[in-house]
Amino acid sequence: MSNILVTGGAGFIGANFVRYWNARHPADTIVVLDALTYAGNVQSIAGLAGMSFIHGDIKDTNLVDQLLADYEIDTIVHFAAESHVDRSINGPDAFIETNIIGTHSLLKAAKKAWLDRGIGKPHRFHHISTDEVFGSLGPNDAAFSESTAYAPNSPYSASKAASDHLVRAYHHTFGLETTTTNCSNNYGPFQFPEKLIPLFMINCLTGKKLPIYGDGMNVRDWLYVDDHCRGIELVLQDGRVGETYNVGGGAELPNILVIDTICAAVDAAFEANPDLARRFPNAPAARGIPSVSLKTYVADRPGHDRRYAIDEEKIRSELGYSPAYSFERGFATTLQWYLNNEPWWQAILDGSYNGSSKIDAKQIQA
Ligand code: NAD
């Protein structure tokens, strides 16, 4: 039995992890600490039994000290971050504050609670990071492994790289029991509609353009969020302290193929269910026009990494991980979730999420 502090648990992956852990480890206590930035949404975790929600900032060391003591926390799973590359290009400061200073603040609090007071073994500080810290691959380069040299290219990935180094240093220097996972691009339910898959699905439904960066041939390895949660669970349970593990989805795809998949799936959903045309009258598919008609090529993102690919041999061989979801299955599940949970994303589009009573937790459907 564990008492787990989940930072960023109202964000996309954090909320999925809280739901995943809550369903599989019902005896554990989960405390979510989240600042509810634009990316956090309390509705994503509302109504879960055995979970406490604390609205606060990971940089508030006194608050974190208090939470670690009050809830006798033995495990921190650290998701909280500024996570969108485009925003890091337009305004890097928040990324430095949250991803570097915020992570350091948590590490200090964990060290104080678990090492300086000498009461906290075994304990675990698990840090969620990204494959973007490794930089960009050419078409024939070997996939990123845990020993690939760091070469971050955006303010986002540079801030995540810095946080990874701090976690490593707190293990090496002080003996804090840490693990880190570097994962590829996640997708699934509860993802904020600024990231490619939810943005493009919703744009197909609402009849807005699909802006494609550059030639659309940037390649990402797509990881269904439940598979990621399973990878984190394996590392928490059996991962070696001080180690890092890559987690991928085994689905390396160019963006344009993902976009074409989204368009085709939305068109097929409208064909199969005539009620969708009534619900989404602005969708081209409602008038029998293919969703691909919304595709628009736009100037590339500055410094856009060309390809990420994950070598996940380590987590497979050491911990028995393998992704359960093909991209086809994961995407079909995701589209169905967004079709079933329109109030969740409409509240984001109209700005009424967080503090609004518009969505009831019971309205969130699988
Ligand atoms: P997200 O942007 O959806 O959620 C981030 C959450 O952190 C939000 O709930 C936000 O309110 C919270 N937060 C931000 N600043 C905070 C602060 N100072 N104090 C407390 N809470 C704060 O992010 P996500 O997509 O769920 O990503 C979670 C983690 O996974 C991040 O560390 C990210 O770098 C990493 N990651 C994400 C992906 C992906 O594809 N989404 C891929 C690789 C790694």
Tab-separated table of C-alpha atoms and ligand atoms in Angstrom:
chain	number	residue	atom	x	y	z
A	1	MET	CA	0.000	0.000	0.000
A	2	SER	CA	1.326	3.401	-0.973
A	3	ASN	CA	0.528	7.045	-0.417
A	4	ILE	CA	1.178	8.689	-3.768
A	5	LEU	CA	1.535	12.355	-4.619
A	6	VAL	CA	0.726	12.894	-8.304
A	7	THR	CA	1.828	16.300	-9.555
A	8	GLY	CA	0.005	17.590	-12.645
A	9	GLY	CA	-2.741	15.012	-12.055
A	10	ALA	CA	-5.375	17.267	-13.628
A	11	GLY	CA	-3.474	17.358	-16.918
A	12	PHE	CA	-3.794	14.863	-19.742
A	13	ILE	CA	-1.413	12.032	-18.800
A	14	GLY	CA	-1.622	12.736	-15.076
A	15	ALA	CA	-5.420	12.394	-15.084
A	16	ASN	CA	-5.234	9.157	-17.050
A	17	PHE	CA	-2.621	7.883	-14.598
A	18	VAL	CA	-4.745	8.817	-11.571
A	19	ARG	CA	-7.707	6.939	-13.095
A	20	TYR	CA	-5.490	3.986	-14.064
A	21	TRP	CA	-3.879	3.740	-10.625
A	22	ASN	CA	-7.138	4.285	-8.765
A	23	ALA	CA	-8.782	1.408	-10.653
A	24	ARG	CA	-5.901	-1.026	-10.121
A	25	HIS	CA	-4.674	-0.042	-6.669
A	26	PRO	CA	-7.832	0.992	-4.806
A	27	ALA	CA	-6.188	0.646	-1.376
A	28	ASP	CA	-3.605	3.338	-2.200
A	29	THR	CA	-4.082	6.962	-1.221
A	30	ILE	CA	-3.690	9.396	-4.131
A	31	VAL	CA	-3.075	13.082	-3.568
A	32	VAL	CA	-3.134	15.240	-6.691
A	33	LEU	CA	-1.227	18.523	-6.621
A	34	ASP	CA	-2.046	20.697	-9.608
A	35	ALA	CA	-1.839	24.448	-10.247
A	36	LEU	CA	-4.688	24.274	-12.800
A	37	THR	CA	-2.912	26.159	-15.527
A	38	TYR	CA	-4.811	26.366	-18.829
A	39	ALA	CA	-3.859	22.677	-19.356
A	40	GLY	CA	-5.263	21.388	-16.070
A	41	ASN	CA	-8.902	20.407	-15.806
A	42	VAL	CA	-10.458	19.230	-12.549
A	43	GLN	CA	-13.280	17.576	-14.478
A	44	SER	CA	-10.798	15.016	-15.778
A	45	ILE	CA	-10.452	13.515	-12.286
A	46	ALA	CA	-13.665	14.623	-10.620
A	47	GLY	CA	-15.559	12.140	-8.499
A	48	LEU	CA	-12.792	9.559	-8.008
A	49	ALA	CA	-12.967	7.795	-4.649
A	50	GLY	CA	-9.805	7.654	-2.534
A	51	MET	CA	-8.265	10.747	-4.135
A	52	SER	CA	-7.622	14.185	-2.644
A	53	PHE	CA	-7.176	17.189	-4.895
A	54	ILE	CA	-4.918	20.046	-3.795
A	55	HIS	CA	-4.932	23.194	-5.899
A	56	GLY	CA	-1.354	24.424	-5.633
A	57	ASP	CA	2.014	24.950	-7.250
A	58	ILE	CA	4.929	22.509	-7.191
A	59	LYS	CA	7.176	25.549	-6.651
A	60	ASP	CA	5.493	26.128	-3.282
A	61	THR	CA	8.025	24.137	-1.250
A	62	ASN	CA	6.227	24.762	2.066
A	63	LEU	CA	3.005	23.363	0.637
A	64	VAL	CA	4.798	20.304	-0.737
A	65	ASP	CA	6.583	19.801	2.641
A	66	GLN	CA	3.227	19.912	4.349
A	67	LEU	CA	1.609	17.461	1.920
A	68	LEU	CA	4.461	14.969	2.205
A	69	ALA	CA	4.129	15.026	5.996
A	70	ASP	CA	0.338	15.194	6.322
A	71	TYR	CA	-0.369	12.364	3.884
A	72	GLU	CA	2.769	10.350	4.790
A	73	ILE	CA	3.657	10.295	1.100
A	74	ASP	CA	6.133	7.579	0.095
A	75	THR	CA	5.885	7.980	-3.704
A	76	ILE	CA	5.884	11.055	-5.928
A	77	VAL	CA	4.881	10.649	-9.573
A	78	HIS	CA	5.844	13.921	-11.189
A	79	PHE	CA	3.891	14.900	-14.315
A	80	ALA	CA	3.434	18.650	-13.679
A	81	ALA	CA	5.012	20.649	-16.471
A	82	GLU	CA	4.516	23.161	-19.179
A	83	SER	CA	4.257	20.694	-22.044
A	84	HIS	CA	3.524	22.386	-25.364
A	85	VAL	CA	6.490	23.045	-27.672
A	86	ASP	CA	4.775	25.898	-29.554
A	87	ARG	CA	4.092	27.738	-26.295
A	88	SER	CA	7.747	27.285	-25.290
A	89	ILE	CA	8.785	29.074	-28.485
A	90	ASN	CA	6.432	31.991	-27.839
A	91	GLY	CA	7.059	32.230	-24.073
A	92	PRO	CA	9.859	30.108	-22.632
A	93	ASP	CA	9.876	31.636	-19.127
A	94	ALA	CA	7.042	29.506	-17.744
A	95	PHE	CA	8.889	26.393	-18.948
A	96	ILE	CA	12.015	27.334	-17.023
A	97	GLU	CA	9.961	28.174	-13.929
A	98	THR	CA	7.823	25.060	-13.820
A	99	ASN	CA	9.921	22.406	-15.473
A	100	ILE	CA	13.288	23.292	-13.945
A	101	ILE	CA	12.665	25.322	-10.791
A	102	GLY	CA	9.444	23.438	-10.025
A	103	THR	CA	11.113	20.036	-10.359
A	104	HIS	CA	13.984	21.211	-8.188
A	105	SER	CA	11.573	22.466	-5.571
A	106	LEU	CA	9.926	19.020	-5.445
A	107	LEU	CA	13.275	17.271	-5.238
A	108	LYS	CA	14.282	19.476	-2.305
A	109	ALA	CA	11.046	18.718	-0.492
A	110	ALA	CA	11.399	14.976	-1.150
A	111	LYS	CA	14.997	14.970	0.086
A	112	LYS	CA	13.988	16.833	3.228
A	113	ALA	CA	11.069	14.520	3.986
A	114	TRP	CA	12.643	11.207	3.085
A	115	LEU	CA	16.378	11.611	3.636
A	116	ASP	CA	17.088	14.527	5.983
A	117	ARG	CA	14.404	13.458	8.442
A	118	GLY	CA	15.499	9.888	7.858
A	119	ILE	CA	12.038	8.392	7.984
A	120	GLY	CA	11.214	7.587	4.449
A	121	LYS	CA	12.668	4.336	3.106
A	122	PRO	CA	11.674	2.853	0.803
A	123	HIS	CA	10.470	5.857	-1.118
A	124	ARG	CA	10.306	6.761	-4.801
A	125	PHE	CA	10.525	9.960	-6.824
A	126	HIS	CA	9.352	9.054	-10.325
A	127	HIS	CA	9.916	11.699	-12.962
A	128	ILE	CA	8.014	11.796	-16.259
A	129	SER	CA	10.114	13.029	-19.145
A	130	THR	CA	10.088	13.005	-22.888
A	131	ASP	CA	11.963	11.533	-25.864
A	132	GLU	CA	12.394	15.136	-27.074
A	133	VAL	CA	15.438	15.522	-24.784
A	134	PHE	CA	17.382	13.367	-27.272
A	135	GLY	CA	16.917	15.803	-30.170
A	136	SER	CA	16.024	14.901	-33.731
A	137	LEU	CA	16.748	11.783	-35.831
A	138	GLY	CA	17.408	11.380	-39.534
A	139	PRO	CA	15.340	8.826	-41.470
A	140	ASN	CA	17.903	6.036	-41.066
A	141	ASP	CA	19.253	6.835	-37.602
A	142	ALA	CA	18.907	4.282	-34.813
A	143	ALA	CA	16.071	4.953	-32.376
A	144	PHE	CA	16.763	6.760	-29.074
A	145	SER	CA	17.975	4.463	-26.323
A	146	GLU	CA	18.549	5.351	-22.685
A	147	SER	CA	22.230	5.974	-23.464
A	148	THR	CA	21.632	8.360	-26.393
A	149	ALA	CA	23.314	11.704	-25.667
A	150	TYR	CA	20.953	14.539	-24.766
A	151	ALA	CA	20.555	17.159	-27.511
A	152	PRO	CA	17.356	19.108	-26.802
A	153	ASN	CA	16.329	21.585	-29.499
A	154	SER	CA	13.362	23.569	-28.136
A	155	PRO	CA	12.981	25.554	-24.910
A	156	TYR	CA	10.487	22.852	-23.851
A	157	SER	CA	12.859	19.930	-24.401
A	158	ALA	CA	15.796	21.878	-22.935
A	159	SER	CA	13.793	22.533	-19.765
A	160	LYS	CA	12.809	18.853	-19.538
A	161	ALA	CA	16.439	17.832	-20.094
A	162	ALA	CA	17.495	20.098	-17.230
A	163	SER	CA	14.881	18.540	-14.963
A	164	ASP	CA	16.068	15.034	-15.900
A	165	HIS	CA	19.622	16.002	-14.931
A	166	LEU	CA	18.450	17.361	-11.583
A	167	VAL	CA	16.627	14.111	-10.833
A	168	ARG	CA	19.743	12.150	-11.743
A	169	ALA	CA	21.897	14.411	-9.552
A	170	TYR	CA	19.607	14.038	-6.525
A	171	HIS	CA	19.954	10.284	-6.834
A	172	HIS	CA	23.692	10.293	-7.448
A	173	THR	CA	24.617	12.894	-4.846
A	174	PHE	CA	22.059	12.425	-2.096
A	175	GLY	CA	20.771	8.888	-2.618
A	176	LEU	CA	17.203	9.932	-3.370
A	177	GLU	CA	15.445	6.861	-4.793
A	178	THR	CA	14.523	8.099	-8.242
A	179	THR	CA	13.399	6.649	-11.556
A	180	THR	CA	12.697	8.474	-14.817
A	181	THR	CA	10.701	7.497	-17.887
A	182	ASN	CA	11.237	9.175	-21.262
A	183	CYS	CA	8.160	8.576	-23.361
A	184	SER	CA	7.099	9.348	-26.903
A	185	ASN	CA	4.016	11.299	-28.078
A	186	ASN	CA	0.970	10.298	-26.039
A	187	TYR	CA	-2.638	10.413	-27.193
A	188	GLY	CA	-5.949	9.339	-25.696
A	189	PRO	CA	-8.876	10.656	-23.631
A	190	PHE	CA	-8.647	13.988	-21.741
A	191	GLN	CA	-5.920	15.480	-23.960
A	192	PHE	CA	-6.090	19.262	-24.212
A	193	PRO	CA	-7.118	20.236	-27.744
A	194	GLU	CA	-3.922	22.073	-28.635
A	195	LYS	CA	-2.029	18.834	-29.372
A	196	LEU	CA	-2.260	17.286	-32.827
A	197	ILE	CA	-4.747	14.440	-32.397
A	198	PRO	CA	-7.468	16.124	-30.296
A	199	LEU	CA	-7.060	19.445	-32.132
A	200	PHE	CA	-7.469	17.881	-35.549
A	201	MET	CA	-10.366	15.618	-34.494
A	202	ILE	CA	-12.231	18.573	-33.045
A	203	ASN	CA	-11.439	20.766	-36.054
A	204	CYS	CA	-12.928	18.070	-38.311
A	205	LEU	CA	-16.073	18.097	-36.165
A	206	THR	CA	-16.341	21.888	-36.034
A	207	GLY	CA	-15.319	22.600	-39.628
A	208	LYS	CA	-12.064	24.424	-38.856
A	209	LYS	CA	-8.862	24.223	-40.917
A	210	LEU	CA	-6.283	21.506	-40.224
A	211	PRO	CA	-2.969	23.424	-40.141
A	212	ILE	CA	-0.138	21.093	-41.195
A	213	TYR	CA	3.401	22.209	-40.369
A	214	GLY	CA	5.900	22.130	-43.263
A	215	ASP	CA	5.575	19.071	-45.484
A	216	GLY	CA	3.774	17.027	-42.819
A	217	MET	CA	6.520	14.409	-42.886
A	218	ASN	CA	7.718	14.853	-39.299
A	219	VAL	CA	7.695	11.446	-37.661
A	220	ARG	CA	6.583	10.648	-34.110
A	221	ASP	CA	6.165	7.392	-32.207
A	222	TRP	CA	2.538	7.393	-30.987
A	223	LEU	CA	1.865	5.965	-27.526
A	224	TYR	CA	-1.654	5.310	-26.281
A	225	VAL	CA	-1.855	6.860	-22.833
A	226	ASP	CA	-2.985	3.664	-21.066
A	227	ASP	CA	0.116	1.896	-22.345
A	228	HIS	CA	2.208	4.738	-20.939
A	229	CYS	CA	0.458	4.373	-17.556
A	230	ARG	CA	1.219	0.648	-17.608
A	231	GLY	CA	4.891	1.429	-18.342
A	232	ILE	CA	5.037	3.804	-15.370
A	233	GLU	CA	3.359	1.191	-13.168
A	234	LEU	CA	5.992	-1.398	-14.131
A	235	VAL	CA	8.814	1.024	-13.379
A	236	LEU	CA	7.293	1.985	-10.023
A	237	GLN	CA	6.881	-1.655	-9.072
A	238	ASP	CA	10.049	-3.251	-10.407
A	239	GLY	CA	12.235	-0.566	-12.011
A	240	ARG	CA	15.768	-0.243	-10.712
A	241	VAL	CA	16.331	2.835	-8.571
A	242	GLY	CA	18.475	5.479	-10.275
A	243	GLU	CA	17.609	4.173	-13.748
A	244	THR	CA	15.829	5.720	-16.714
A	245	TYR	CA	13.492	3.789	-19.007
A	246	ASN	CA	12.193	4.688	-22.456
A	247	VAL	CA	8.485	4.055	-23.088
A	248	GLY	CA	7.172	3.996	-26.647
A	249	GLY	CA	4.081	2.952	-28.513
A	250	GLY	CA	5.776	1.043	-31.341
A	251	ALA	CA	3.858	3.198	-33.842
A	252	GLU	CA	6.272	5.432	-35.767
A	253	LEU	CA	4.162	7.494	-38.170
A	254	PRO	CA	4.539	10.700	-40.194
A	255	ASN	CA	2.131	13.434	-39.116
A	256	ILE	CA	0.415	13.434	-42.487
A	257	LEU	CA	-0.546	9.791	-42.100
A	258	VAL	CA	-1.955	10.480	-38.626
A	259	ILE	CA	-3.934	13.394	-40.067
A	260	ASP	CA	-5.281	11.311	-42.943
A	261	THR	CA	-6.265	8.607	-40.441
A	262	ILE	CA	-8.156	11.180	-38.368
A	263	CYS	CA	-9.985	12.522	-41.436
A	264	ALA	CA	-10.944	9.073	-42.707
A	265	ALA	CA	-12.134	7.940	-39.262
A	266	VAL	CA	-14.286	11.041	-38.780
A	267	ASP	CA	-15.835	10.565	-42.238
A	268	ALA	CA	-16.543	6.902	-41.455
A	269	ALA	CA	-18.097	7.804	-38.101
A	270	PHE	CA	-20.496	10.244	-39.822
A	271	GLU	CA	-21.435	7.623	-42.388
A	272	ALA	CA	-22.125	5.057	-39.675
A	273	ASN	CA	-24.066	7.413	-37.398
A	274	PRO	CA	-26.401	9.970	-39.061
A	275	ASP	CA	-26.967	11.656	-35.678
A	276	LEU	CA	-23.429	13.108	-35.883
A	277	ALA	CA	-24.504	15.374	-38.769
A	278	ARG	CA	-27.172	16.855	-36.494
A	279	ARG	CA	-24.722	17.291	-33.603
A	280	PHE	CA	-21.907	18.745	-35.730
A	281	PRO	CA	-23.548	20.607	-38.632
A	282	ASN	CA	-20.325	22.541	-39.419
A	283	ALA	CA	-18.348	19.370	-40.090
A	284	PRO	CA	-17.675	18.842	-43.814
A	285	ALA	CA	-18.597	15.187	-43.187
A	286	ALA	CA	-22.100	16.345	-42.216
A	287	ARG	CA	-22.545	17.467	-45.862
A	288	GLY	CA	-20.802	14.432	-47.357
A	289	ILE	CA	-17.578	16.405	-48.003
A	290	PRO	CA	-14.373	14.565	-47.024
A	291	SER	CA	-12.667	15.991	-43.923
A	292	VAL	CA	-9.349	16.109	-45.828
A	293	SER	CA	-10.759	19.225	-47.536
A	294	LEU	CA	-9.818	21.074	-44.309
A	295	LYS	CA	-6.102	20.315	-44.719
A	296	THR	CA	-3.955	23.464	-45.031
A	297	TYR	CA	-0.170	23.560	-45.184
A	298	VAL	CA	1.360	26.291	-43.001
A	299	ALA	CA	4.925	27.512	-42.338
A	300	ASP	CA	6.929	24.985	-40.342
A	301	ARG	CA	7.482	25.365	-36.599
A	302	PRO	CA	10.921	26.967	-35.979
A	303	GLY	CA	13.470	24.280	-35.109
A	304	HIS	CA	10.905	21.537	-35.736
A	305	ASP	CA	12.471	18.153	-34.901
A	306	ARG	CA	12.160	15.838	-37.877
A	307	ARG	CA	11.899	12.417	-36.310
A	308	TYR	CA	11.660	10.817	-32.883
A	309	ALA	CA	11.835	7.056	-32.423
A	310	ILE	CA	12.069	5.043	-29.235
A	311	ASP	CA	14.163	1.961	-28.601
A	312	GLU	CA	12.293	0.381	-25.704
A	313	GLU	CA	14.302	-2.809	-25.421
A	314	LYS	CA	15.277	-2.014	-21.819
A	315	ILE	CA	11.761	-1.760	-20.406
A	316	ARG	CA	10.656	-4.745	-22.500
A	317	SER	CA	13.460	-7.060	-21.403
A	318	GLU	CA	13.739	-5.908	-17.780
A	319	LEU	CA	10.113	-5.288	-16.919
A	320	GLY	CA	8.057	-7.138	-19.534
A	321	TYR	CA	6.511	-4.003	-21.047
A	322	SER	CA	4.867	-4.047	-24.430
A	323	PRO	CA	2.230	-1.672	-25.763
A	324	ALA	CA	-1.211	-3.293	-25.839
A	325	TYR	CA	-2.702	-0.743	-28.264
A	326	SER	CA	-1.905	-0.572	-31.968
A	327	PHE	CA	-2.317	2.951	-33.334
A	328	GLU	CA	-5.518	1.855	-35.100
A	329	ARG	CA	-7.088	0.568	-31.881
A	330	GLY	CA	-5.828	3.436	-29.718
A	331	PHE	CA	-7.023	6.051	-32.170
A	332	ALA	CA	-10.465	4.431	-32.596
A	333	THR	CA	-10.863	4.404	-28.793
A	334	THR	CA	-9.775	8.033	-28.603
A	335	LEU	CA	-12.147	9.253	-31.327
A	336	GLN	CA	-15.041	7.434	-29.689
A	337	TRP	CA	-14.158	9.042	-26.339
A	338	TYR	CA	-14.180	12.554	-27.847
A	339	LEU	CA	-17.506	11.829	-29.575
A	340	ASN	CA	-18.966	10.547	-26.275
A	341	ASN	CA	-17.610	13.406	-24.179
A	342	GLU	CA	-18.345	16.556	-26.135
A	343	PRO	CA	-19.179	18.581	-22.959
A	344	TRP	CA	-15.617	17.978	-21.682
A	345	TRP	CA	-13.976	19.580	-24.745
A	346	GLN	CA	-16.714	22.126	-25.462
A	347	ALA	CA	-16.114	23.577	-21.966
A	348	ILE	CA	-12.467	24.049	-22.980
A	349	LEU	CA	-13.414	25.665	-26.310
A	350	ASP	CA	-15.772	28.119	-24.597
A	351	GLY	CA	-13.399	28.699	-21.638
A	352	SER	CA	-15.870	27.562	-18.988
A	353	TYR	CA	-13.815	24.639	-17.609
A	354	ASN	CA	-12.350	24.764	-14.076
A	355	GLY	CA	-14.671	26.387	-11.603
A	356	SER	CA	-17.583	25.801	-13.906
A	357	SER	CA	-20.316	23.388	-12.954
A	358	LYS	CA	-21.191	22.780	-16.587
A	359	ILE	CA	-19.877	19.225	-16.700
A	360	ASP	CA	-20.822	16.677	-14.138
A	361	ALA	CA	-18.241	13.959	-13.482
A	362	LYS	CA	-20.955	11.382	-14.167
A	363	GLN	CA	-21.151	12.695	-17.721
A	364	ILE	CA	-17.629	11.467	-18.447
A	365	GLN	CA	-18.101	8.259	-20.401
A	366	ALA	CA	-15.628	5.566	-21.299
B	1	NAD	P1	-0.451	18.718	-19.688
B	1	NAD	O1	0.045	20.026	-20.205
B	1	NAD	O2	-1.707	18.140	-20.238
B	1	NAD	O3	-0.648	18.799	-18.114
B	1	NAD	C1	0.277	19.420	-17.261
B	1	NAD	C2	-0.385	19.568	-15.900
B	1	NAD	O4	0.567	20.149	-15.014
B	1	NAD	C3	-1.621	20.473	-15.912
B	1	NAD	O5	-2.660	19.881	-15.166
B	1	NAD	C4	-1.125	21.738	-15.234
B	1	NAD	O6	-2.159	22.433	-14.545
B	1	NAD	C5	-0.093	21.172	-14.280
B	1	NAD	N1	0.917	22.171	-13.882
B	1	NAD	C6	1.605	23.008	-14.712
B	1	NAD	N2	2.412	23.786	-13.979
B	1	NAD	C7	2.243	23.422	-12.677
B	1	NAD	C8	2.827	23.838	-11.455
B	1	NAD	N3	3.760	24.817	-11.423
B	1	NAD	N4	2.437	23.257	-10.305
B	1	NAD	C9	1.503	22.269	-10.337
B	1	NAD	N5	0.910	21.830	-11.458
B	1	NAD	C10	1.295	22.402	-12.612
B	1	NAD	O7	0.768	17.717	-19.866
B	1	NAD	P2	0.766	16.187	-20.262
B	1	NAD	O8	0.666	16.077	-21.724
B	1	NAD	O9	-0.186	15.472	-19.401
B	1	NAD	O10	2.251	15.797	-19.860
B	1	NAD	C11	2.554	15.305	-18.553
B	1	NAD	C12	4.046	15.078	-18.451
B	1	NAD	O11	4.459	14.171	-19.461
B	1	NAD	C13	4.879	16.337	-18.665
B	1	NAD	O12	5.951	16.315	-17.759
B	1	NAD	C14	5.376	16.231	-20.087
B	1	NAD	O13	6.614	16.886	-20.246
B	1	NAD	C15	5.512	14.733	-20.222
B	1	NAD	N6	5.365	14.230	-21.600
B	1	NAD	C16	4.200	14.419	-22.289
B	1	NAD	C17	4.070	13.903	-23.573
B	1	NAD	C18	2.781	14.031	-24.358
B	1	NAD	O14	2.707	13.511	-25.475
B	1	NAD	N7	1.748	14.674	-23.840
B	1	NAD	C19	5.131	13.215	-24.165
B	1	NAD	C20	6.304	13.064	-23.437
B	1	NAD	C21	6.405	13.552	-22.144
